mmCIF file of C-alpha atoms in Angstrom:
data_model
loop_
_atom_site.group_PDB
_atom_site.id
_atom_site.type_symbol
_atom_site.label_atom_id
_atom_site.label_comp_id
_atom_site.label_asym_id
_atom_site.label_seq_id
_atom_site.Cartn_x
_atom_site.Cartn_y
_atom_site.Cartn_z
ATOM 1 C CA MET A 1 0.148 0.068 0.004
ATOM 2 C CA MET A 2 2.838 2.385 1.039
ATOM 3 C CA ALA A 3 4.525 1.773 -2.533
ATOM 4 C CA ALA A 4 1.347 2.251 -4.238
ATOM 5 C CA ALA A 5 0.979 5.527 -2.728
ATOM 6 C CA ALA A 6 4.363 6.542 -3.498
ATOM 7 C CA THR A 7 3.902 5.575 -7.280
ATOM 8 C CA CYS A 8 0.829 7.660 -7.728
ATOM 9 C CA ALA A 9 2.466 10.610 -6.087
ATOM 10 C CA PHE A 10 5.155 10.505 -8.798
ATOM 11 C CA PHE A 11 3.185 9.131 -11.848
ATOM 12 C CA PRO A 12 0.173 11.748 -12.109
ATOM 13 C CA THR A 13 -2.636 10.509 -14.073
ATOM 14 C CA GLY A 14 -2.985 12.379 -17.296
ATOM 15 C CA ASN A 15 -6.162 14.154 -18.403
ATOM 16 C CA PRO A 16 -8.365 12.405 -21.089
ATOM 17 C CA PRO A 17 -8.257 13.784 -24.789
ATOM 18 C CA SER A 18 -11.240 15.671 -25.360
ATOM 19 C CA ASP A 19 -14.033 14.381 -27.566
ATOM 20 C CA SER A 20 -14.456 17.778 -29.386
ATOM 21 C CA GLY A 21 -10.768 17.769 -30.507
ATOM 22 C CA ALA A 22 -10.781 16.631 -34.475
ATOM 23 C CA LYS A 23 -7.669 15.807 -36.527
ATOM 24 C CA SER A 24 -5.347 18.466 -37.222
ATOM 25 C CA SER A 25 -4.823 19.752 -40.552
ATOM 26 C CA GLY A 26 -2.301 22.322 -42.309
ATOM 27 C CA ASN A 27 -5.195 24.164 -44.368
ATOM 28 C CA LEU A 28 -5.990 27.686 -43.178
ATOM 29 C CA GLY A 29 -8.712 28.151 -45.502
ATOM 30 C CA GLY A 30 -10.872 25.016 -45.111
ATOM 31 C CA GLY A 31 -11.331 21.812 -43.357
ATOM 32 C CA SER A 32 -10.983 21.127 -39.628
ATOM 33 C CA VAL A 33 -8.859 23.329 -37.501
ATOM 34 C CA PRO A 34 -5.865 21.963 -35.640
ATOM 35 C CA GLY A 35 -6.670 20.974 -31.819
ATOM 36 C CA SER A 36 -4.417 23.366 -30.795
ATOM 37 C CA ILE A 37 -5.630 26.492 -32.344
ATOM 38 C CA ASP A 38 -8.934 28.314 -31.538
ATOM 39 C CA ALA A 39 -11.488 30.181 -34.122
ATOM 40 C CA ARG A 40 -9.564 33.396 -33.947
ATOM 41 C CA GLY A 41 -5.896 31.478 -34.740
ATOM 42 C CA LEU A 42 -4.745 31.738 -31.118
ATOM 43 C CA ASN A 43 -2.175 29.180 -30.224
ATOM 44 C CA ASN A 44 -4.048 27.073 -27.150
ATOM 45 C CA VAL A 45 -1.222 25.676 -25.484
ATOM 46 C CA LYS A 46 -1.480 23.072 -22.710
ATOM 47 C CA LYS A 47 0.648 23.396 -19.720
ATOM 48 C CA PRO A 48 2.796 20.293 -19.368
ATOM 49 C CA ALA A 49 1.945 17.884 -16.724
ATOM 50 C CA PHE A 50 3.769 17.813 -13.369
ATOM 51 C CA GLY A 51 6.742 15.766 -13.603
ATOM 52 C CA SER A 52 6.988 16.035 -17.276
ATOM 53 C CA LEU A 53 10.480 15.940 -18.687
ATOM 54 C CA GLN A 54 9.630 17.659 -21.552
ATOM 55 C CA ALA A 55 9.765 21.804 -21.989
ATOM 56 C CA LYS A 56 8.423 24.194 -24.577
ATOM 57 C CA ALA A 57 11.246 25.785 -26.331
ATOM 58 C CA ASN A 58 11.670 28.944 -28.767
ATOM 59 C CA ALA A 59 7.890 29.903 -27.869
ATOM 60 C CA GLN A 60 6.646 32.404 -30.694
ATOM 61 C CA ALA A 61 3.796 34.807 -30.620
ATOM 62 C CA PRO A 62 0.955 34.173 -33.499
ATOM 63 C CA PRO A 63 1.763 36.166 -36.710
ATOM 64 C CA LYS A 64 0.061 39.554 -37.386
ATOM 65 C CA VAL A 65 -1.129 41.189 -40.488
ATOM 66 C CA ASN A 66 -1.977 44.612 -40.456
ATOM 67 C CA GLY A 67 -2.409 44.459 -36.454
ATOM 68 C CA THR A 68 -4.776 41.559 -36.934
ATOM 69 C CA LYS A 69 -3.939 38.113 -35.343
ATOM 70 C CA VAL A 70 -4.005 35.379 -38.220
ATOM 71 C CA GLY A 71 -3.765 31.320 -37.810
ATOM 72 C CA VAL A 72 -0.816 29.406 -38.229
ATOM 73 C CA MET A 73 0.649 28.705 -41.832
ATOM 74 C CA ASP A 74 0.577 25.577 -43.509
ATOM 75 C CA GLY A 75 3.121 23.059 -42.347
ATOM 76 C CA PHE A 76 3.520 24.882 -39.000
ATOM 77 C CA LYS A 77 3.269 22.063 -36.387
ATOM 78 C CA THR A 78 1.932 22.682 -32.927
ATOM 79 C CA ASP A 79 3.664 21.551 -29.877
ATOM 80 C CA ASP A 80 2.091 18.512 -29.607
ATOM 81 C CA GLU A 81 3.172 17.541 -33.087
ATOM 82 C CA VAL A 82 6.648 18.525 -32.729
ATOM 83 C CA ILE A 83 7.078 16.253 -29.748
ATOM 84 C CA SER A 84 5.351 13.437 -31.347
ATOM 85 C CA SER A 85 7.566 13.795 -34.550
ATOM 86 C CA HIS A 86 10.754 14.028 -32.676
ATOM 87 C CA HIS A 87 10.023 11.989 -29.287
ATOM 88 C CA PRO A 88 7.033 9.614 -29.564
ATOM 89 C CA ARG A 89 4.897 10.085 -26.068
ATOM 90 C CA THR A 90 5.876 6.880 -24.032
ATOM 91 C CA PHE A 91 5.921 5.672 -20.704
ATOM 92 C CA ILE A 92 9.379 6.782 -20.150
ATOM 93 C CA ASN A 93 9.040 10.193 -21.296
ATOM 94 C CA GLN A 94 6.526 10.717 -18.386
ATOM 95 C CA LEU A 95 8.832 9.376 -15.653
ATOM 96 C CA PRO A 96 9.928 11.828 -13.167
ATOM 97 C CA ASP A 97 13.508 12.583 -12.031
ATOM 98 C CA TRP A 98 15.174 9.357 -11.271
ATOM 99 C CA SER A 99 17.015 10.310 -8.226
ATOM 100 C CA MET A 100 13.824 11.437 -6.627
ATOM 101 C CA LEU A 101 11.940 8.305 -7.369
ATOM 102 C CA LEU A 102 15.022 6.162 -6.278
ATOM 103 C CA ALA A 103 15.233 8.139 -2.979
ATOM 104 C CA ALA A 104 11.547 7.568 -2.342
ATOM 105 C CA ILE A 105 11.676 3.852 -2.840
ATOM 106 C CA THR A 106 14.667 3.585 -0.726
ATOM 107 C CA THR A 107 12.955 5.127 2.139
ATOM 108 C CA ILE A 108 10.065 3.045 1.995
ATOM 109 C CA PHE A 109 11.933 -0.251 1.757
ATOM 110 C CA LEU A 110 14.335 1.016 4.834
ATOM 111 C CA ALA A 111 11.557 1.916 6.968
ATOM 112 C CA ALA A 112 9.889 -1.443 6.380
ATOM 113 C CA GLU A 113 12.823 -3.248 7.137
ATOM 114 C CA LYS A 114 13.393 -1.807 10.312
ATOM 115 C CA GLN A 115 10.007 -2.368 11.419
ATOM 116 C CA TRP A 116 10.626 -6.019 10.426
ATOM 117 C CA MET A 117 13.595 -6.347 12.503
ATOM 118 C CA MET A 118 11.913 -4.689 15.670
ATOM 119 C CA LEU A 119 9.276 -7.510 15.106
ATOM 120 C CA ASP A 120 11.624 -10.214 14.681
ATOM 121 C CA TRP A 121 13.833 -9.353 17.340
ATOM 122 C CA LYS A 122 15.805 -12.378 19.056
ATOM 123 C CA PRO A 123 18.681 -12.622 21.185
ATOM 124 C CA LYS A 124 21.891 -13.060 19.319
ATOM 125 C CA ARG A 125 23.641 -14.336 22.432
ATOM 126 C CA PRO A 126 22.580 -16.973 25.133
ATOM 127 C CA ASP A 127 23.899 -14.223 28.136
ATOM 128 C CA MET A 128 21.446 -11.814 26.855
ATOM 129 C CA LEU A 129 18.415 -11.181 28.725
ATOM 130 C CA VAL A 130 15.155 -13.251 27.188
ATOM 131 C CA ASP A 131 13.195 -10.293 28.665
ATOM 132 C CA PRO A 132 14.881 -6.867 27.141
ATOM 133 C CA PHE A 133 12.980 -4.691 28.991
ATOM 134 C CA GLY A 134 12.955 -6.370 32.482
ATOM 135 C CA LEU A 135 9.152 -6.209 32.484
ATOM 136 C CA GLY A 136 8.686 -9.809 34.169
ATOM 137 C CA LYS A 137 5.770 -12.414 33.862
ATOM 138 C CA ILE A 138 3.388 -14.170 35.758
ATOM 139 C CA VAL A 139 4.137 -17.901 35.578
ATOM 140 C CA GLU A 140 2.998 -21.193 37.068
ATOM 141 C CA ASP A 141 -0.708 -20.857 36.606
ATOM 142 C CA GLY A 142 -0.565 -17.378 37.646
ATOM 143 C CA PHE A 143 0.550 -17.805 41.194
ATOM 144 C CA ILE A 144 4.390 -17.017 40.530
ATOM 145 C CA PHE A 145 5.886 -13.534 39.355
ATOM 146 C CA ARG A 146 9.186 -13.804 37.595
ATOM 147 C CA GLN A 147 11.334 -11.043 36.547
ATOM 148 C CA ASN A 148 14.982 -10.688 35.487
ATOM 149 C CA PHE A 149 17.871 -8.472 36.593
ATOM 150 C CA SER A 150 21.147 -7.688 35.223
ATOM 151 C CA ILE A 151 23.590 -6.510 38.064
ATOM 152 C CA ARG A 152 24.630 -3.188 36.893
ATOM 153 C CA SER A 153 28.197 -1.271 37.540
ATOM 154 C CA TYR A 154 26.811 1.054 40.228
ATOM 155 C CA GLU A 155 25.409 -2.122 42.181
ATOM 156 C CA ILE A 156 28.306 -3.583 43.281
ATOM 157 C CA GLY A 157 30.491 -3.020 46.358
ATOM 158 C CA ALA A 158 34.436 -2.866 47.004
ATOM 159 C CA ASP A 159 34.758 -6.739 46.567
ATOM 160 C CA ARG A 160 33.136 -6.635 42.930
ATOM 161 C CA THR A 161 29.716 -8.418 44.136
ATOM 162 C CA ALA A 162 26.382 -7.151 44.475
ATOM 163 C CA SER A 163 25.531 -5.224 47.867
ATOM 164 C CA ILE A 164 23.182 -6.480 50.063
ATOM 165 C CA GLU A 165 21.011 -3.506 49.503
ATOM 166 C CA THR A 166 20.944 -4.174 45.818
ATOM 167 C CA MET A 167 19.354 -7.692 46.219
ATOM 168 C CA MET A 168 16.714 -6.319 48.529
ATOM 169 C CA ASN A 169 15.836 -3.606 45.981
ATOM 170 C CA HIS A 170 15.160 -6.319 43.501
ATOM 171 C CA LEU A 171 13.204 -8.109 46.042
ATOM 172 C CA GLN A 172 10.893 -5.114 46.552
ATOM 173 C CA GLU A 173 10.658 -4.125 42.906
ATOM 174 C CA THR A 174 9.527 -7.718 42.177
ATOM 175 C CA ALA A 175 6.938 -7.587 44.884
ATOM 176 C CA LEU A 176 5.323 -4.370 43.530
ATOM 177 C CA ASN A 177 5.402 -5.452 39.867
ATOM 178 C CA HIS A 178 3.690 -8.599 41.024
ATOM 179 C CA VAL A 179 0.544 -6.719 42.136
ATOM 180 C CA LYS A 180 0.881 -4.569 39.365
ATOM 181 C CA SER A 181 0.982 -7.447 36.888
ATOM 182 C CA ALA A 182 -1.912 -8.994 38.824
ATOM 183 C CA GLY A 183 -3.961 -5.764 38.102
ATOM 184 C CA LEU A 184 -4.487 -5.278 41.861
ATOM 185 C CA MET A 185 -2.526 -2.001 42.029
ATOM 186 C CA HIS A 186 -4.702 1.043 42.658
ATOM 187 C CA GLY A 187 -3.655 4.307 44.002
ATOM 188 C CA GLY A 188 -1.085 3.266 46.449
ATOM 189 C CA PHE A 189 2.208 1.693 46.695
ATOM 190 C CA GLY A 190 1.299 -1.846 46.358
ATOM 191 C CA SER A 191 -2.354 -1.056 47.588
ATOM 192 C CA THR A 192 -5.268 -3.045 46.033
ATOM 193 C CA PRO A 193 -8.575 -1.098 45.207
ATOM 194 C CA GLU A 194 -10.376 -2.155 48.459
ATOM 195 C CA MET A 195 -7.217 -1.130 50.596
ATOM 196 C CA SER A 196 -7.247 2.369 48.819
ATOM 197 C CA LYS A 197 -10.731 2.768 49.733
ATOM 198 C CA ARG A 198 -9.813 2.318 53.287
ATOM 199 C CA ASN A 199 -6.564 4.048 53.207
ATOM 200 C CA LEU A 200 -4.802 1.076 54.071
ATOM 201 C CA ILE A 201 -1.253 0.065 53.098
ATOM 202 C CA TRP A 202 1.237 -3.004 53.338
ATOM 203 C CA VAL A 203 3.952 -2.618 55.920
ATOM 204 C CA VAL A 204 6.695 -5.302 56.687
ATOM 205 C CA THR A 205 6.846 -6.626 59.947
ATOM 206 C CA LYS A 206 9.738 -9.522 59.737
ATOM 207 C CA MET A 207 12.319 -10.138 57.089
ATOM 208 C CA GLN A 208 14.573 -13.286 57.100
ATOM 209 C CA VAL A 209 17.423 -13.617 54.275
ATOM 210 C CA VAL A 210 19.732 -16.470 53.687
ATOM 211 C CA VAL A 211 22.390 -15.689 50.804
ATOM 212 C CA ASP A 212 24.248 -18.574 49.096
ATOM 213 C CA ARG A 213 26.230 -16.620 46.876
ATOM 214 C CA TYR A 214 26.311 -12.800 45.871
ATOM 215 C CA PRO A 215 26.303 -12.170 41.972
ATOM 216 C CA THR A 216 28.645 -10.030 40.178
ATOM 217 C CA TRP A 217 28.937 -7.370 37.709
ATOM 218 C CA GLY A 218 27.268 -8.519 34.290
ATOM 219 C CA ASP A 219 25.394 -11.326 35.737
ATOM 220 C CA VAL A 220 21.917 -11.832 35.489
ATOM 221 C CA VAL A 221 19.708 -13.081 38.189
ATOM 222 C CA GLN A 222 16.128 -14.541 37.998
ATOM 223 C CA VAL A 223 13.638 -13.479 40.683
ATOM 224 C CA ASP A 224 10.613 -15.563 41.677
ATOM 225 C CA THR A 225 8.120 -14.288 44.148
ATOM 226 C CA TRP A 226 4.783 -15.541 45.434
ATOM 227 C CA VAL A 227 2.466 -14.891 48.511
ATOM 228 C CA ALA A 228 0.686 -16.895 51.020
ATOM 229 C CA ALA A 229 -1.429 -16.528 53.845
ATOM 230 C CA SER A 230 0.037 -15.611 57.399
ATOM 231 C CA GLY A 231 -2.245 -16.014 60.493
ATOM 232 C CA LYS A 232 -5.444 -14.141 60.614
ATOM 233 C CA ASN A 233 -4.135 -10.609 59.862
ATOM 234 C CA GLY A 234 -1.222 -11.143 57.794
ATOM 235 C CA MET A 235 0.451 -12.002 54.823
ATOM 236 C CA ARG A 236 3.649 -13.964 54.041
ATOM 237 C CA ARG A 237 5.867 -13.195 50.686
ATOM 238 C CA ASP A 238 8.707 -15.506 49.578
ATOM 239 C CA TRP A 239 11.443 -14.759 47.077
ATOM 240 C CA LEU A 240 13.787 -17.134 45.466
ATOM 241 C CA ILE A 241 16.904 -15.685 43.384
ATOM 242 C CA ARG A 242 18.506 -17.816 40.999
ATOM 243 C CA ASP A 243 21.410 -17.254 38.273
ATOM 244 C CA SER A 244 19.797 -17.215 35.305
ATOM 245 C CA THR A 245 22.297 -18.931 33.322
ATOM 246 C CA THR A 246 22.935 -21.948 35.711
ATOM 247 C CA GLY A 247 19.919 -22.089 37.630
ATOM 248 C CA ASP A 248 21.868 -22.199 40.964
ATOM 249 C CA VAL A 249 20.104 -20.827 43.804
ATOM 250 C CA LEU A 250 21.891 -17.476 44.975
ATOM 251 C CA MET A 251 19.339 -16.108 47.688
ATOM 252 C CA ARG A 252 16.227 -17.007 49.416
ATOM 253 C CA ALA A 253 14.150 -14.627 51.522
ATOM 254 C CA SER A 254 10.980 -14.813 53.493
ATOM 255 C CA SER A 255 8.818 -11.927 54.972
ATOM 256 C CA GLN A 256 5.574 -11.032 56.997
ATOM 257 C CA TRP A 257 3.302 -8.139 56.248
ATOM 258 C CA VAL A 258 0.365 -6.557 57.824
ATOM 259 C CA MET A 259 -2.042 -3.705 56.959
ATOM 260 C CA MET A 260 -1.589 -0.014 58.532
ATOM 261 C CA ASN A 261 -3.642 2.775 58.132
ATOM 262 C CA LYS A 262 -2.305 5.420 56.014
ATOM 263 C CA GLU A 263 -3.651 8.318 57.921
ATOM 264 C CA THR A 264 -3.808 7.075 61.830
ATOM 265 C CA ARG A 265 -0.576 5.085 61.280
ATOM 266 C CA ARG A 266 -2.178 2.336 63.321
ATOM 267 C CA LEU A 267 -2.030 -1.473 62.267
ATOM 268 C CA SER A 268 -5.618 -2.779 60.792
ATOM 269 C CA LYS A 269 -7.243 -6.121 60.504
ATOM 270 C CA ILE A 270 -7.608 -7.082 56.908
ATOM 271 C CA PRO A 271 -10.895 -6.460 55.726
ATOM 272 C CA ASP A 272 -13.127 -9.265 54.089
ATOM 273 C CA GLU A 273 -13.198 -7.113 50.979
ATOM 274 C CA ALA A 274 -9.544 -6.931 50.577
ATOM 275 C CA ARG A 275 -8.791 -10.433 51.448
ATOM 276 C CA ALA A 276 -11.290 -11.520 48.803
ATOM 277 C CA GLU A 277 -8.868 -9.743 46.378
ATOM 278 C CA ILE A 278 -5.738 -11.274 47.199
ATOM 279 C CA GLU A 279 -6.652 -14.413 48.652
ATOM 280 C CA GLY A 280 -7.155 -16.014 44.994
ATOM 281 C CA TYR A 281 -2.979 -15.477 44.626
ATOM 282 C CA PHE A 282 -2.214 -17.254 47.777
ATOM 283 C CA VAL A 283 0.135 -20.442 47.490
ATOM 284 C CA ASP A 284 -0.230 -23.238 49.859
ATOM 285 C CA SER A 285 3.504 -23.956 50.466
ATOM 286 C CA PRO A 286 5.644 -23.864 53.345
ATOM 287 C CA PRO A 287 8.299 -20.912 53.577
ATOM 288 C CA VAL A 288 11.350 -21.071 51.604
ATOM 289 C CA ILE A 289 13.381 -20.231 54.917
ATOM 290 C CA ASP A 290 12.252 -21.928 58.574
ATOM 291 C CA ASP A 291 11.057 -19.324 60.601
ATOM 292 C CA ASP A 292 13.779 -17.855 63.334
ATOM 293 C CA SER A 293 11.826 -17.811 66.405
ATOM 294 C CA ARG A 294 14.747 -17.126 68.596
ATOM 295 C CA LYS A 295 14.055 -13.968 70.570
ATOM 296 C CA LEU A 296 16.143 -10.866 69.886
ATOM 297 C CA PRO A 297 18.039 -9.442 73.010
ATOM 298 C CA LYS A 298 17.536 -5.807 73.974
ATOM 299 C CA LEU A 299 20.590 -3.356 73.128
ATOM 300 C CA ASP A 300 21.486 -0.176 74.917
ATOM 301 C CA GLU A 301 24.487 1.863 75.177
ATOM 302 C CA THR A 302 25.811 -0.389 78.105
ATOM 303 C CA THR A 303 25.460 -3.619 76.145
ATOM 304 C CA ALA A 304 26.397 -2.789 72.838
ATOM 305 C CA ASP A 305 30.002 -3.136 71.394
ATOM 306 C CA TYR A 306 29.633 -0.332 68.691
ATOM 307 C CA THR A 307 27.692 2.658 68.147
ATOM 308 C CA ARG A 308 27.001 4.973 65.495
ATOM 309 C CA THR A 309 24.748 8.023 66.447
ATOM 310 C CA GLY A 310 23.330 10.933 64.504
ATOM 311 C CA LEU A 311 21.891 9.032 61.389
ATOM 312 C CA THR A 312 19.072 11.035 59.633
ATOM 313 C CA PRO A 313 17.048 10.049 56.556
ATOM 314 C CA ARG A 314 17.556 12.230 53.405
ATOM 315 C CA TRP A 315 14.610 13.040 51.356
ATOM 316 C CA SER A 316 15.754 10.384 48.777
ATOM 317 C CA ASP A 317 15.181 7.586 51.752
ATOM 318 C CA LEU A 318 11.466 8.175 51.616
ATOM 319 C CA ASP A 319 9.080 6.189 49.496
ATOM 320 C CA VAL A 320 5.631 7.372 48.364
ATOM 321 C CA ASN A 321 4.225 6.270 51.938
ATOM 322 C CA GLN A 322 6.154 9.116 53.392
ATOM 323 C CA HIS A 323 8.396 6.862 55.319
ATOM 324 C CA VAL A 324 11.629 5.420 55.135
ATOM 325 C CA ASN A 325 12.146 2.639 52.829
ATOM 326 C CA ASN A 326 12.518 -0.580 54.732
ATOM 327 C CA VAL A 327 15.882 -1.377 52.527
ATOM 328 C CA LYS A 328 17.581 1.721 53.860
ATOM 329 C CA TYR A 329 17.334 0.265 57.488
ATOM 330 C CA ILE A 330 19.823 -2.288 56.480
ATOM 331 C CA GLY A 331 22.523 0.102 55.468
ATOM 332 C CA TRP A 332 22.116 1.752 58.896
ATOM 333 C CA ILE A 333 22.191 -1.142 60.897
ATOM 334 C CA LEU A 334 25.628 -1.892 59.173
ATOM 335 C CA GLU A 335 26.787 1.610 59.984
ATOM 336 C CA SER A 336 27.735 0.201 63.334
ATOM 337 C CA ALA A 337 29.235 -3.023 62.349
ATOM 338 C CA PRO A 338 33.001 -3.291 62.914
ATOM 339 C CA MET A 339 35.117 -2.782 60.150
ATOM 340 C CA GLN A 340 37.032 -6.182 60.735
ATOM 341 C CA ILE A 341 33.589 -7.866 59.760
ATOM 342 C CA LEU A 342 32.982 -5.685 56.876
ATOM 343 C CA GLU A 343 36.267 -6.427 55.148
ATOM 344 C CA GLY A 344 36.921 -9.935 56.119
ATOM 345 C CA CYS A 345 33.369 -11.464 56.013
ATOM 346 C CA GLU A 346 30.410 -11.376 54.053
ATOM 347 C CA LEU A 347 26.778 -11.193 54.990
ATOM 348 C CA ALA A 348 25.229 -14.880 54.470
ATOM 349 C CA ALA A 349 22.034 -14.464 56.745
ATOM 350 C CA MET A 350 19.863 -12.186 58.342
ATOM 351 C CA THR A 351 16.842 -11.480 60.418
ATOM 352 C CA LEU A 352 15.046 -8.265 60.711
ATOM 353 C CA GLU A 353 12.005 -7.508 63.072
ATOM 354 C CA TYR A 354 10.636 -4.077 62.159
ATOM 355 C CA ARG A 355 8.953 -2.081 65.238
ATOM 356 C CA ARG A 356 7.901 1.127 63.890
ATOM 357 C CA GLU A 357 8.343 3.505 61.161
ATOM 358 C CA CYS A 358 10.966 6.103 60.666
ATOM 359 C CA ARG A 359 10.021 9.340 59.525
ATOM 360 C CA ARG A 360 11.567 12.204 57.708
ATOM 361 C CA ASP A 361 12.590 14.371 60.996
ATOM 362 C CA SER A 362 13.639 11.204 62.738
ATOM 363 C CA VAL A 363 17.396 11.218 64.216
ATOM 364 C CA LEU A 364 18.690 7.641 64.982
ATOM 365 C CA GLN A 365 21.289 5.305 66.673
ATOM 366 C CA SER A 366 22.733 2.246 65.335
ATOM 367 C CA LEU A 367 24.197 -0.226 67.852
ATOM 368 C CA THR A 368 25.744 -3.579 67.120
ATOM 369 C CA SER A 369 26.817 -6.590 69.430
ATOM 370 C CA VAL A 370 29.275 -9.222 68.358
ATOM 371 C CA LEU A 371 28.407 -12.581 69.979
ATOM 372 C CA ASP A 372 31.454 -14.412 69.737
ATOM 373 C CA LYS A 373 34.441 -12.366 70.977
ATOM 374 C CA GLU A 374 37.029 -14.588 71.247
ATOM 375 C CA VAL A 375 37.633 -15.336 67.442
ATOM 376 C CA GLY A 376 40.929 -15.890 66.445
ATOM 377 C CA VAL A 377 42.874 -14.193 63.715
ATOM 378 C CA ASP A 378 42.947 -17.022 61.177
ATOM 379 C CA LEU A 379 39.623 -17.404 59.684
ATOM 380 C CA THR A 380 39.970 -20.923 58.883
ATOM 381 C CA ASN A 381 39.929 -21.956 62.570
ATOM 382 C CA PHE A 382 36.397 -20.599 63.235
ATOM 383 C CA GLY A 383 33.014 -20.868 61.553
ATOM 384 C CA ASN A 384 30.454 -17.906 61.008
ATOM 385 C CA VAL A 385 30.438 -15.051 63.085
ATOM 386 C CA GLU A 386 27.056 -13.586 64.778
ATOM 387 C CA CYS A 387 26.058 -10.263 65.344
ATOM 388 C CA GLN A 388 22.824 -8.632 66.984
ATOM 389 C CA HIS A 389 21.564 -5.213 65.864
ATOM 390 C CA VAL A 390 19.007 -2.403 67.437
ATOM 391 C CA LEU A 391 18.511 0.640 65.211
ATOM 392 C CA ARG A 392 16.483 2.953 67.574
ATOM 393 C CA LEU A 393 15.446 6.696 67.808
ATOM 394 C CA GLU A 394 17.767 9.055 69.875
ATOM 395 C CA ASN A 395 14.808 9.063 72.693
ATOM 396 C CA GLY A 396 14.879 5.150 72.945
ATOM 397 C CA GLY A 397 12.146 3.886 70.921
ATOM 398 C CA GLU A 398 13.175 0.872 68.942
ATOM 399 C CA VAL A 399 12.547 1.154 65.093
ATOM 400 C CA VAL A 400 14.474 -2.266 63.841
ATOM 401 C CA LYS A 401 15.716 -5.365 65.787
ATOM 402 C CA GLY A 402 18.189 -7.681 63.971
ATOM 403 C CA ARG A 403 20.419 -10.694 63.810
ATOM 404 C CA THR A 404 22.901 -11.008 61.182
ATOM 405 C CA GLU A 405 25.488 -14.049 60.427
ATOM 406 C CA TRP A 406 28.770 -13.661 58.639
ATOM 407 C CA ARG A 407 30.957 -15.920 56.965
ATOM 408 C CA PRO A 408 34.676 -15.174 56.005
ATOM 409 C CA LYS A 409 35.516 -14.114 52.721
ATOM 410 C CA LEU A 410 38.303 -16.235 51.797
ATOM 411 C CA ILE A 411 40.998 -15.099 49.647
ATOM 412 C CA ASN A 412 43.539 -17.610 48.277
ATOM 413 C CA GLY A 413 41.779 -19.922 50.842
ATOM 414 C CA ILE A 414 42.668 -17.868 54.121
ATOM 415 C CA GLY A 415 41.058 -14.486 55.198
ATOM 416 C CA SER A 416 42.090 -12.290 57.996
ATOM 417 C CA LEU A 417 39.796 -10.696 60.801
ATOM 418 C CA GLY A 418 41.115 -8.502 63.712
ATOM 419 C CA GLY A 419 40.183 -9.327 67.019
ATOM 420 C CA PHE A 420 37.128 -8.158 69.037
ATOM 421 C CA PRO A 421 36.812 -6.187 72.227
ATOM 422 C CA ALA A 422 36.322 -8.171 75.281
#
């Protein structure tokens, strides 16, 4: 259709010959008059059609006798006759400028080729993303949401592996995209339509994470997430992160969520209408991590080994619900971890209990206690290191309590770790 339109633009249709026209004759006194001459003897010259290559040359005015115009003489040929005698009218004579025609055809075919390549796009290398836009999809009969992520250069740390904050951000992103893909997101940060009517939002109360291996720059990870019921007024969300190439499990995470009123900031029961929206997506399966029910001890300035004070949220730390993003708490907790652990170990497991939200004007303290203070210098002589953490407001209110487990980073089979205070 595009080619036909372009052809019509460059090959205009000529006007049909007039039925009143007669055969031309060179006789002035009698017989029929040439079609290009009117009754007064005036030349009735046609304007050349658009795109014609012929041009009238040596145009002359009709001769005059005593100031009166007369017809053409015998043997004088009209323009049409001159054209016909020298160059018979053919299809080639009516063609436009070849350069313009070729340019139009080339443009049409290039545009068509570009559209075809976009429709027929396929990964050219096995390590390229199957999902080029990272939008994710729902699999397993609609119960599991799956999304791929490529580890960027700005998401890795000093050891050239993805940071724990990067991995936690991937968990949060897939959770929200799961709700969005299911068509349940409405006017809030993961809120369903019935939740939005009642000003309800989801808040996390507990998070457990186990990391088997951290991906490196350029790796592509596949994140699966699903939801399940948790008690009468809660919901559990689990994640499983794999290496998209090998299928090896890199990380497992399980979390507990409850509803909170956005205006009063108080916890709320799940309304029956909201439960009806989400329970159809619940998976009847055990959590990917066994629940760590060990009680977290209380820490203060007297029992903590390391303290970091004066931590304040930045504007960029707030989410759309106007409280600090829960991933930010992890960075604040690690602010008080001893440098020997941060440099010589990697985070292997983590349990966090969220007690209250942190707002924009909050000022916090980060407290850390190392449980095994008799760790030797040689990392090969001991197992993992366990720490306890508390993130609290300056007035003493606890925001997050946590437990972390660390394993040594082995460099040539041996690591180094300094001692801890007694």
